[in-house]
DNA sequence: GCCATATTCCCCCAACGCGGGTGATTTGCA
DNA sequence: TGCAAATCACCCGCGTTGGGGGAATATGGC
């Protein structure tokens, strides 16, 4: 089995200097082997299957189809290959889209070489390496806003509404009267200054009340 | 300013051996200072303000109120203090609740001592240290299920429904007819074998289709 | 103990949305 | 040249929604 030998790494990166730099770094680390280097996703998608890589180092900003969009395509033709994003971009949207599309980790390019190498190993071991700043952003995305104007009950009910449940069903599941649920919703709408379910959900999500 | 000197660390952990172990480890590392050790959250919440810690090492499983529940209380009395979870538990629910409540990082107790110390520093630098396995779980939580039975349009419409928008509004925003939206919803319900908004949203979320 | 707040419940109303049935057309990809 | 996806159409009945009142009990924080 190939697993007994080196970890097979493929690199997709448009900047030749960086690409060759990574290839040199990884190629000269024992236990690792560079099996393919590509300057575009189109190119990589055509030929990478033959490389049979364990890990793909992928840039997000590439000419043609972007790295983020290419992730599902790579996963389709190489289901067991892990994808590690390696980029200068720290925009929230890119990060979440990359992770949502199936990336196993997200590193920024200022990551020191030895960390990149250990990140590849970490990915193979089932880890999810992230740069410190990225990790903080990902963690922040879970964080609720502590200074919500909504009471506990109101928050609870708005969460239920956000799951699409009817007021009647919410009343039943919380063991309270339908009229009570209506009252809470009226108060929620007043506090958030909205006049519909959708607007309340949006306002609450934007402000991380739910 | 205190910032010019050592990083002030408080420890909340019920097991005396582990607590003293951490205190010894951190107390004997230059640049760090242990300003308080507590065996329960109740105890800590009463006295920790006087310690003025920069970072709190917090166990999640504690007698009395749990570490997870205590996070918002600590953040309330010490808004600028970072909380670093240090525990043996790797249950998804605990992790997400801890991060959602405002924890800055989540480490498991098998983390080597030098990593714990560097994690404290990372937290102070705006990072979000996580054990490899935890990071993978957090990343996985973003990941969509690629083998969805829903088409693109169906997924798109179900996402809109999940925001609480009415069919009419969805039709307007997607520039299609109300009847078309209804058709898609009918197909979604058939595919997911449900008969209501709420059930469709739940089924789709459980299977990570949206 | 007091007072504000949260939580609970009650009535009214009109308009709109929802779930379900059956069917047809066009578009795009393989 | 099919088949799946996406589009639009018209039928029906019932439930839900948003908004207007008002009011009685917890429940805490000071």
Short mmCIF file of C-alpha atoms (C1' of nucleotides) in Angstrom, two decimals:
data_model
loop_
_atom_site.label_atom_id
_atom_site.label_comp_id
_atom_site.label_asym_id
_atom_site.label_seq_id
_atom_site.Cartn_x
_atom_site.Cartn_y
_atom_site.Cartn_z
CA UNK A 1 0.00 0.00 0.00
CA UNK A 2 1.10 3.50 -0.78
CA UNK A 3 0.16 4.47 2.79
CA UNK A 4 3.24 2.67 4.08
CA UNK A 5 5.42 5.13 2.26
CA UNK A 6 5.41 8.88 1.79
CA UNK A 7 2.43 11.19 2.11
CA UNK A 8 1.56 12.13 -1.47
CA UNK A 9 1.02 15.87 -1.91
CA UNK A 10 -0.32 17.79 -4.92
CA UNK A 11 -0.08 21.58 -5.21
CA UNK A 12 -2.48 23.89 -7.06
CA UNK A 13 -1.16 27.46 -7.08
CA UNK A 14 -0.90 29.98 -9.89
CA UNK A 15 2.20 31.86 -8.70
CA UNK A 16 5.14 29.89 -10.01
CA UNK A 17 7.58 31.09 -7.36
CA UNK A 18 5.31 30.11 -4.51
CA UNK A 19 4.35 26.85 -6.17
CA UNK A 20 7.93 25.81 -6.72
CA UNK A 21 8.79 26.99 -3.22
CA UNK A 22 6.24 24.69 -1.65
CA UNK A 23 7.23 21.85 -3.94
CA UNK A 24 10.83 22.26 -2.92
CA UNK A 25 9.98 22.50 0.76
CA UNK A 26 7.76 19.43 0.79
CA UNK A 27 9.80 17.42 -1.66
CA UNK A 28 12.82 17.79 0.56
CA UNK A 29 11.04 16.73 3.74
CA UNK A 30 11.34 13.04 4.50
CA UNK A 31 7.99 11.30 4.64
CA UNK A 32 6.49 13.61 2.02
CA UNK A 33 6.43 13.42 -1.76
CA UNK A 34 5.18 15.95 -4.29
CA UNK A 35 3.21 14.04 -6.93
CA UNK A 36 1.89 16.93 -8.97
CA UNK A 37 2.00 20.71 -9.33
CA UNK A 38 -0.58 22.75 -11.25
CA UNK A 39 -1.09 26.42 -12.00
CA UNK A 40 -4.86 26.20 -12.48
CA UNK A 41 -7.81 24.14 -11.31
CA UNK A 42 -8.82 23.29 -14.87
CA UNK A 43 -5.42 21.80 -15.46
CA UNK A 44 -5.40 19.99 -12.14
CA UNK A 45 -8.90 18.54 -12.52
CA UNK A 46 -7.87 16.91 -15.79
CA UNK A 47 -4.69 15.25 -14.63
CA UNK A 48 -4.68 15.02 -10.84
CA UNK A 49 -6.46 11.66 -10.66
CA UNK A 50 -3.33 9.99 -12.00
CA UNK A 51 -1.26 11.53 -9.21
CA UNK A 52 -3.36 9.80 -6.54
CA UNK A 53 -2.55 12.43 -3.90
CA UNK A 54 -3.33 12.08 -0.19
CA UNK A 55 -3.46 15.84 0.30
CA UNK A 56 -3.99 18.75 -2.08
CA UNK A 57 -2.57 22.17 -1.18
CA UNK A 58 -4.98 24.59 -2.80
CA UNK A 59 -4.92 28.34 -3.34
CA UNK A 60 -8.31 30.05 -3.29
CA UNK A 61 -7.60 32.86 -5.73
CA UNK A 62 -6.85 31.32 -9.07
CA UNK A 63 -7.47 32.36 -12.67
CA UNK A 64 -10.47 30.57 -14.18
CA UNK A 65 -12.52 28.62 -11.66
CA UNK A 66 -11.57 29.53 -8.12
CA UNK A 67 -10.14 27.15 -5.59
CA UNK A 68 -13.26 27.37 -3.47
CA UNK A 69 -15.50 26.33 -6.34
CA UNK A 70 -13.10 23.56 -7.29
CA UNK A 71 -13.18 21.86 -3.87
CA UNK A 72 -16.35 19.83 -4.54
CA UNK A 73 -15.01 18.86 -7.95
CA UNK A 74 -11.78 17.56 -6.44
CA UNK A 75 -13.74 15.71 -3.75
CA UNK A 76 -15.84 14.12 -6.46
CA UNK A 77 -12.96 12.66 -8.43
CA UNK A 78 -10.80 11.99 -5.34
CA UNK A 79 -13.20 11.27 -2.46
CA UNK A 80 -10.51 10.21 0.02
CA UNK A 81 -8.13 13.08 -0.62
CA UNK A 82 -7.90 15.85 1.95
CA UNK A 83 -7.86 19.44 0.80
CA UNK A 84 -5.81 22.03 2.64
CA UNK A 85 -6.37 25.68 1.75
CA UNK A 86 -3.23 27.76 1.67
CA UNK A 87 -3.85 31.39 0.85
CA UNK A 88 -3.30 35.04 1.69
CA UNK A 89 -7.03 35.75 1.90
CA UNK A 90 -8.66 36.02 5.30
CA UNK A 91 -12.13 37.12 4.22
CA UNK A 92 -14.84 35.45 6.27
CA UNK A 93 -16.93 34.56 3.27
CA UNK A 94 -14.08 32.75 1.53
CA UNK A 95 -13.17 30.84 4.68
CA UNK A 96 -16.68 29.63 5.42
CA UNK A 97 -17.38 28.76 1.81
CA UNK A 98 -14.12 26.81 1.61
CA UNK A 99 -14.83 24.90 4.81
CA UNK A 100 -18.45 24.38 3.78
CA UNK A 101 -17.30 22.94 0.47
CA UNK A 102 -15.19 20.33 2.20
CA UNK A 103 -11.76 21.80 2.92
CA UNK A 104 -10.05 20.02 5.83
CA UNK A 105 -8.00 23.02 6.95
CA UNK A 106 -7.27 26.66 6.20
CA UNK A 107 -3.80 28.17 6.46
CA UNK A 108 -2.55 31.61 5.56
CA UNK A 109 0.63 31.97 3.54
CA UNK A 110 2.55 33.63 6.33
CA UNK A 111 2.49 30.26 8.08
CA UNK A 112 6.09 29.14 8.71
CA UNK A 113 7.25 26.23 6.51
CA UNK A 114 7.58 23.76 9.35
CA UNK A 115 3.97 24.46 10.34
CA UNK A 116 2.77 23.83 6.79
CA UNK A 117 4.50 20.48 6.78
CA UNK A 118 3.07 19.53 10.17
CA UNK A 119 -0.37 20.72 9.04
CA UNK A 120 -0.26 18.22 6.18
CA UNK A 121 0.49 15.50 8.68
CA UNK A 122 -2.28 16.76 10.96
CA UNK A 123 -4.78 16.57 8.12
CA UNK A 124 -3.80 12.95 7.49
CA UNK A 125 -4.34 12.22 11.18
CA UNK A 126 -7.89 13.55 11.07
CA UNK A 127 -7.10 17.03 12.35
CA UNK A 128 -8.25 20.38 11.04
CA UNK A 129 -5.32 22.77 11.07
CA UNK A 130 -6.11 26.48 11.00
CA UNK A 131 -4.05 29.63 11.37
CA UNK A 132 -4.66 31.31 14.72
CA UNK A 133 -6.52 34.24 13.22
CA UNK A 134 -8.72 31.98 11.10
CA UNK A 135 -9.52 29.83 14.12
CA UNK A 136 -10.63 32.90 16.03
CA UNK A 137 -12.92 33.94 13.18
CA UNK A 138 -14.42 30.47 12.97
CA UNK A 139 -14.96 30.41 16.74
CA UNK A 140 -16.48 33.89 16.66
CA UNK A 141 -19.04 32.67 14.17
CA UNK A 142 -20.52 30.50 16.92
CA UNK A 143 -20.69 33.29 19.46
CA UNK A 144 -24.01 34.70 20.53
CA UNK A 145 -24.51 38.37 21.19
CA UNK A 146 -24.72 38.66 24.97
CA UNK A 147 -26.43 42.04 24.89
CA UNK A 148 -29.65 40.86 23.31
CA UNK A 149 -32.78 42.94 23.92
CA UNK A 150 -34.80 39.70 23.91
CA UNK A 151 -35.69 37.80 27.05
CA UNK A 152 -34.89 34.11 27.40
CA UNK A 153 -38.38 33.05 26.47
CA UNK A 154 -38.49 35.39 23.51
CA UNK A 155 -35.17 34.07 22.26
CA UNK A 156 -36.40 30.53 22.70
CA UNK A 157 -39.57 31.22 20.75
CA UNK A 158 -37.75 33.07 17.99
CA UNK A 159 -35.44 30.08 17.63
CA UNK A 160 -38.46 27.85 17.21
CA UNK A 161 -39.92 30.21 14.63
CA UNK A 162 -36.62 30.07 12.78
CA UNK A 163 -37.05 26.32 12.40
CA UNK A 164 -40.27 26.92 10.49
CA UNK A 165 -42.64 25.69 13.19
CA UNK A 166 -46.12 27.21 13.41
CA UNK A 167 -47.16 29.14 16.50
CA UNK A 168 -49.56 26.35 17.38
CA UNK A 169 -46.81 23.75 17.28
CA UNK A 170 -44.49 25.95 19.30
CA UNK A 171 -47.20 26.39 21.93
CA UNK A 172 -47.69 22.63 22.14
CA UNK A 173 -43.99 21.87 22.43
CA UNK A 174 -43.40 24.49 25.10
CA UNK A 175 -46.58 23.51 27.00
CA UNK A 176 -47.99 27.03 26.84
CA UNK A 177 -51.06 28.54 25.23
CA UNK A 178 -51.13 29.72 21.64
CA UNK A 179 -52.08 33.17 22.91
CA UNK A 180 -48.91 33.29 24.98
CA UNK A 181 -46.79 32.51 21.97
CA UNK A 182 -48.60 35.27 20.08
CA UNK A 183 -47.87 37.71 22.90
CA UNK A 184 -44.19 36.88 22.87
CA UNK A 185 -44.04 37.26 19.11
CA UNK A 186 -45.71 40.65 19.33
CA UNK A 187 -43.08 41.73 21.85
CA UNK A 188 -40.27 40.33 19.70
CA UNK A 189 -41.54 42.25 16.68
CA UNK A 190 -41.74 45.47 18.67
CA UNK A 191 -38.26 45.05 20.11
CA UNK A 192 -36.69 44.28 16.75
CA UNK A 193 -38.90 46.80 14.95
CA UNK A 194 -40.08 44.33 12.32
CA UNK A 195 -43.46 43.22 11.05
CA UNK A 196 -42.91 39.66 9.84
CA UNK A 197 -41.32 36.33 10.63
CA UNK A 198 -38.69 36.64 7.93
CA UNK A 199 -37.60 40.10 9.02
CA UNK A 200 -37.43 39.05 12.67
CA UNK A 201 -35.29 36.03 11.82
CA UNK A 202 -33.00 38.13 9.66
CA UNK A 203 -32.64 40.88 12.25
CA UNK A 204 -31.94 38.34 14.98
CA UNK A 205 -29.41 36.41 12.92
CA UNK A 206 -27.63 39.55 11.76
CA UNK A 207 -27.23 40.59 15.38
CA UNK A 208 -26.48 37.05 16.55
CA UNK A 209 -29.41 37.03 18.96
CA UNK A 210 -30.12 33.52 17.71
CA UNK B 1 0.20 48.57 33.24
CA UNK B 2 -0.05 44.94 34.19
CA UNK B 3 0.27 44.05 30.50
CA UNK B 4 3.94 44.89 30.59
CA UNK B 5 4.53 42.03 32.97
CA UNK B 6 3.36 38.45 33.19
CA UNK B 7 0.22 36.99 31.64
CA UNK B 8 -2.16 36.49 34.56
CA UNK B 9 -3.80 33.04 34.55
CA UNK B 10 -6.62 31.69 36.73
CA UNK B 11 -7.52 28.01 36.87
CA UNK B 12 -10.96 26.50 37.54
CA UNK B 13 -10.74 22.72 37.83
CA UNK B 14 -12.23 20.36 40.41
CA UNK B 15 -9.55 17.67 40.38
CA UNK B 16 -6.89 18.85 42.81
CA UNK B 17 -4.06 16.91 41.21
CA UNK B 18 -4.74 18.31 37.76
CA UNK B 19 -5.35 21.80 39.13
CA UNK B 20 -2.10 21.87 41.04
CA UNK B 21 -0.34 20.32 38.06
CA UNK B 22 -1.42 23.15 35.79
CA UNK B 23 -0.64 25.73 38.43
CA UNK B 24 2.85 24.32 38.81
CA UNK B 25 3.40 24.14 35.07
CA UNK B 26 2.24 27.67 34.37
CA UNK B 27 3.68 29.20 37.53
CA UNK B 28 7.10 27.93 36.59
CA UNK B 29 6.99 29.26 33.06
CA UNK B 30 8.53 32.69 32.66
CA UNK B 31 6.07 35.27 31.38
CA UNK B 32 3.13 33.58 33.10
CA UNK B 33 1.71 33.96 36.57
CA UNK B 34 -1.02 31.98 38.32
CA UNK B 35 -3.25 34.48 40.11
CA UNK B 36 -5.96 32.13 41.35
CA UNK B 37 -7.00 28.48 41.51
CA UNK B 38 -10.55 27.30 42.19
CA UNK B 39 -12.27 23.94 42.49
CA UNK B 40 -15.73 25.19 41.52
CA UNK B 41 -17.37 27.91 39.44
CA UNK B 42 -19.37 29.17 42.41
CA UNK B 43 -16.17 29.72 44.33
CA UNK B 44 -14.43 31.30 41.36
CA UNK B 45 -17.30 33.64 40.49
CA UNK B 46 -17.16 35.10 43.99
CA UNK B 47 -13.45 35.79 44.22
CA UNK B 48 -11.98 35.83 40.72
CA UNK B 49 -12.60 39.53 40.07
CA UNK B 50 -9.87 40.36 42.57
CA UNK B 51 -7.41 38.19 40.67
CA UNK B 52 -7.81 40.30 37.52
CA UNK B 53 -6.80 37.42 35.24
CA UNK B 54 -6.00 37.77 31.54
CA UNK B 55 -6.92 34.17 30.82
CA UNK B 56 -9.07 31.62 32.66
CA UNK B 57 -8.38 27.92 32.17
CA UNK B 58 -11.77 26.30 32.61
CA UNK B 59 -12.92 22.72 32.93
CA UNK B 60 -16.37 21.97 31.51
CA UNK B 61 -17.42 19.19 33.85
CA UNK B 62 -17.58 20.63 37.34
CA UNK B 63 -19.76 19.95 40.38
CA UNK B 64 -22.51 22.57 40.76
CA UNK B 65 -22.87 24.86 37.77
CA UNK B 66 -20.95 23.56 34.76
CA UNK B 67 -18.07 25.35 33.12
CA UNK B 68 -20.11 25.88 29.96
CA UNK B 69 -22.89 27.62 31.85
CA UNK B 70 -20.38 29.69 33.78
CA UNK B 71 -18.73 31.18 30.68
CA UNK B 72 -21.24 34.00 30.22
CA UNK B 73 -21.08 34.77 33.94
CA UNK B 74 -17.30 35.07 33.83
CA UNK B 75 -17.55 37.23 30.71
CA UNK B 76 -20.01 39.46 32.52
CA UNK B 77 -17.79 40.19 35.51
CA UNK B 78 -14.55 40.10 33.50
CA UNK B 79 -15.38 41.30 29.99
CA UNK B 80 -11.79 41.48 28.75
CA UNK B 81 -10.68 38.12 30.09
CA UNK B 82 -10.25 35.26 27.63
CA UNK B 83 -11.59 31.85 28.52
CA UNK B 84 -9.77 28.72 27.42
CA UNK B 85 -11.60 25.42 27.83
CA UNK B 86 -9.40 22.57 28.97
CA UNK B 87 -11.23 19.28 29.29
CA UNK B 88 -11.40 15.59 28.48
CA UNK B 89 -14.82 15.89 26.86
CA UNK B 90 -15.06 15.93 23.08
CA UNK B 91 -18.84 15.86 22.70
CA UNK B 92 -20.00 18.07 19.85
CA UNK B 93 -22.75 19.65 21.91
CA UNK B 94 -20.40 20.70 24.69
CA UNK B 95 -17.89 22.13 22.24
CA UNK B 96 -20.40 24.20 20.31
CA UNK B 97 -22.12 25.42 23.43
CA UNK B 98 -18.80 26.43 24.96
CA UNK B 99 -17.72 28.30 21.83
CA UNK B 100 -21.17 29.82 21.46
CA UNK B 101 -21.02 31.04 25.04
CA UNK B 102 -17.80 32.90 24.39
CA UNK B 103 -14.88 30.53 24.93
CA UNK B 104 -11.80 31.62 23.00
CA UNK B 105 -10.37 28.14 22.57
CA UNK B 106 -10.98 24.48 23.31
CA UNK B 107 -8.20 22.09 24.30
CA UNK B 108 -8.34 18.49 25.40
CA UNK B 109 -6.38 17.39 28.45
CA UNK B 110 -4.07 15.13 26.49
CA UNK B 111 -2.57 18.31 25.04
CA UNK B 112 1.16 18.39 25.89
CA UNK B 113 2.14 20.99 28.52
CA UNK B 114 4.15 23.16 26.15
CA UNK B 115 1.13 23.40 23.84
CA UNK B 116 -1.08 24.50 26.70
CA UNK B 117 1.33 27.27 27.55
CA UNK B 118 1.59 28.38 23.92
CA UNK B 119 -2.19 28.22 23.62
CA UNK B 120 -2.52 30.73 26.44
CA UNK B 121 -0.19 33.03 24.55
CA UNK B 122 -2.11 32.44 21.33
CA UNK B 123 -5.35 33.43 23.04
CA UNK B 124 -3.76 36.69 24.20
CA UNK B 125 -2.66 37.34 20.60
CA UNK B 126 -6.21 37.01 19.28
CA UNK B 127 -5.94 33.39 18.22
CA UNK B 128 -8.34 30.54 18.81
CA UNK B 129 -6.37 27.44 19.78
CA UNK B 130 -8.08 24.11 19.34
CA UNK B 131 -6.98 20.51 19.59
CA UNK B 132 -6.70 18.87 16.16
CA UNK B 133 -9.70 16.64 16.68
CA UNK B 134 -11.84 19.51 17.94
CA UNK B 135 -10.84 21.64 14.96
CA UNK B 136 -11.93 18.88 12.62
CA UNK B 137 -15.30 18.64 14.33
CA UNK B 138 -15.79 22.40 14.14
CA UNK B 139 -14.86 22.42 10.46
CA UNK B 140 -17.15 19.46 9.75
CA UNK B 141 -20.04 21.42 11.20
CA UNK B 142 -19.76 23.78 8.22
CA UNK B 143 -19.69 21.01 5.66
CA UNK B 144 -22.62 20.41 3.35
CA UNK B 145 -23.73 16.96 2.38
CA UNK B 146 -22.64 16.55 -1.24
CA UNK B 147 -25.03 13.70 -1.96
CA UNK B 148 -28.21 15.71 -1.56
CA UNK B 149 -31.31 14.45 -3.36
CA UNK B 150 -32.32 18.09 -3.91
CA UNK B 151 -31.52 19.99 -7.07
CA UNK B 152 -29.76 23.37 -6.92
CA UNK B 153 -32.95 25.30 -7.27
CA UNK B 154 -34.70 23.20 -4.66
CA UNK B 155 -31.83 23.70 -2.24
CA UNK B 156 -31.89 27.42 -2.92
CA UNK B 157 -35.61 27.64 -2.29
CA UNK B 158 -35.45 25.52 0.84
CA UNK B 159 -32.76 27.86 2.17
CA UNK B 160 -35.07 30.79 1.57
CA UNK B 161 -37.91 28.99 3.31
CA UNK B 162 -35.59 28.39 6.26
CA UNK B 163 -35.18 32.15 6.62
CA UNK B 164 -38.92 32.46 7.20
CA UNK B 165 -39.75 34.11 3.88
CA UNK B 166 -43.15 33.51 2.34
CA UNK B 167 -43.48 31.74 -1.01
CA UNK B 168 -44.60 35.00 -2.58
CA UNK B 169 -41.52 36.83 -1.36
CA UNK B 170 -39.23 34.02 -2.49
CA UNK B 171 -40.82 34.15 -5.95
CA UNK B 172 -40.25 37.90 -6.15
CA UNK B 173 -36.64 37.70 -5.01
CA UNK B 174 -35.79 34.89 -7.42
CA UNK B 175 -37.71 36.55 -10.28
CA UNK B 176 -39.90 33.50 -10.85
CA UNK B 177 -43.62 32.87 -10.56
CA UNK B 178 -45.29 31.93 -7.29
CA UNK B 179 -46.52 28.76 -8.97
CA UNK B 180 -42.98 27.77 -9.75
CA UNK B 181 -41.98 28.14 -6.13
CA UNK B 182 -44.96 26.01 -5.15
CA UNK B 183 -43.91 23.34 -7.62
CA UNK B 184 -40.40 23.22 -6.22
CA UNK B 185 -41.71 23.01 -2.67
CA UNK B 186 -44.00 20.15 -3.61
CA UNK B 187 -41.02 18.31 -5.09
CA UNK B 188 -38.91 19.05 -2.02
CA UNK B 189 -41.61 17.64 0.26
CA UNK B 190 -41.89 14.50 -1.82
CA UNK B 191 -38.15 13.94 -1.89
CA UNK B 192 -37.75 14.49 1.85
CA UNK B 193 -41.03 12.68 2.60
CA UNK B 194 -42.41 15.49 4.74
CA UNK B 195 -45.62 17.48 4.77
CA UNK B 196 -44.70 20.84 6.23
CA UNK B 197 -42.15 23.63 6.25
CA UNK B 198 -40.84 22.78 9.70
CA UNK B 199 -40.32 19.11 8.90
CA UNK B 200 -38.60 19.93 5.63
CA UNK B 201 -36.22 22.34 7.34
CA UNK B 202 -35.47 19.84 10.09
CA UNK B 203 -34.91 16.97 7.67
CA UNK B 204 -32.65 19.11 5.50
CA UNK B 205 -30.64 20.44 8.41
CA UNK B 206 -30.24 17.01 9.99
CA UNK B 207 -28.84 15.74 6.72
CA UNK B 208 -26.84 18.91 6.07
CA UNK B 209 -28.60 19.57 2.78
CA UNK B 210 -28.81 23.21 3.83
"C1'" DG C 1 -40.77 44.19 50.98
"C1'" DC C 2 -41.17 46.76 46.62
"C1'" DC C 3 -41.27 47.60 41.81
"C1'" DA C 4 -40.00 46.47 37.24
"C1'" DT C 5 -39.91 42.85 34.22
"C1'" DA C 6 -41.03 38.45 32.41
"C1'" DT C 7 -44.39 35.22 31.55
"C1'" DT C 8 -48.74 33.79 31.05
"C1'" DC C 9 -53.50 34.06 29.08
"C1'" DC C 10 -57.85 36.25 26.87
"C1'" DC C 11 -60.79 38.66 23.08
"C1'" DC C 12 -61.41 40.70 18.45
"C1'" DC C 13 -60.57 40.81 13.10
"C1'" DA C 14 -59.27 40.47 7.97
"C1'" DA C 15 -55.97 38.86 4.87
"C1'" DC C 16 -52.86 35.88 3.50
"C1'" DG C 17 -50.25 31.67 3.30
"C1'" DC C 18 -50.02 26.74 3.11
"C1'" DG C 19 -50.43 21.92 1.60
"C1'" DG C 20 -52.10 19.05 -1.99
"C1'" DG C 21 -53.97 17.50 -6.62
"C1'" DT C 22 -53.15 17.43 -11.79
"C1'" DG C 23 -51.18 18.97 -15.73
"C1'" DA C 24 -48.11 21.35 -19.38
"C1'" DT C 25 -43.94 23.61 -21.50
"C1'" DT C 26 -39.17 24.71 -22.20
"C1'" DT C 27 -34.34 24.22 -21.31
"C1'" DG C 28 -30.02 21.89 -20.91
"C1'" DC C 29 -27.01 18.16 -20.57
"C1'" DA C 30 -25.40 13.57 -21.67
"C1'" DT D 1 -32.78 12.02 -28.33
"C1'" DG D 2 -34.02 11.33 -24.36
"C1'" DC D 3 -34.41 12.52 -19.23
"C1'" DA D 4 -34.07 15.60 -15.49
"C1'" DA D 5 -34.57 20.23 -14.13
"C1'" DA D 6 -36.96 24.35 -14.12
"C1'" DT D 7 -40.76 26.90 -15.35
"C1'" DC D 8 -45.87 28.15 -15.12
"C1'" DA D 9 -51.13 27.14 -14.57
"C1'" DC D 10 -55.66 26.51 -12.03
"C1'" DC D 11 -58.27 23.98 -8.64
"C1'" DC D 12 -59.67 23.70 -3.37
"C1'" DG D 13 -60.22 24.32 1.86
"C1'" DC D 14 -58.28 25.30 6.10
"C1'" DG D 15 -54.78 27.15 9.06
"C1'" DT D 16 -51.78 30.77 10.00
"C1'" DT D 17 -50.31 35.35 10.44
"C1'" DG D 18 -50.05 40.07 11.96
"C1'" DG D 19 -52.12 43.56 14.65
"C1'" DG D 20 -55.48 45.84 17.88
"C1'" DG D 21 -56.95 45.71 22.57
"C1'" DG D 22 -56.39 44.16 27.88
"C1'" DA D 23 -54.96 41.69 32.20
"C1'" DA D 24 -53.36 38.33 35.78
"C1'" DT D 25 -49.39 36.03 37.88
"C1'" DA D 26 -44.71 34.78 38.75
"C1'" DT D 27 -39.95 36.18 39.35
"C1'" DG D 28 -35.97 38.73 40.52
"C1'" DG D 29 -32.96 42.50 41.77
"C1'" DC D 30 -32.23 46.12 45.05
#
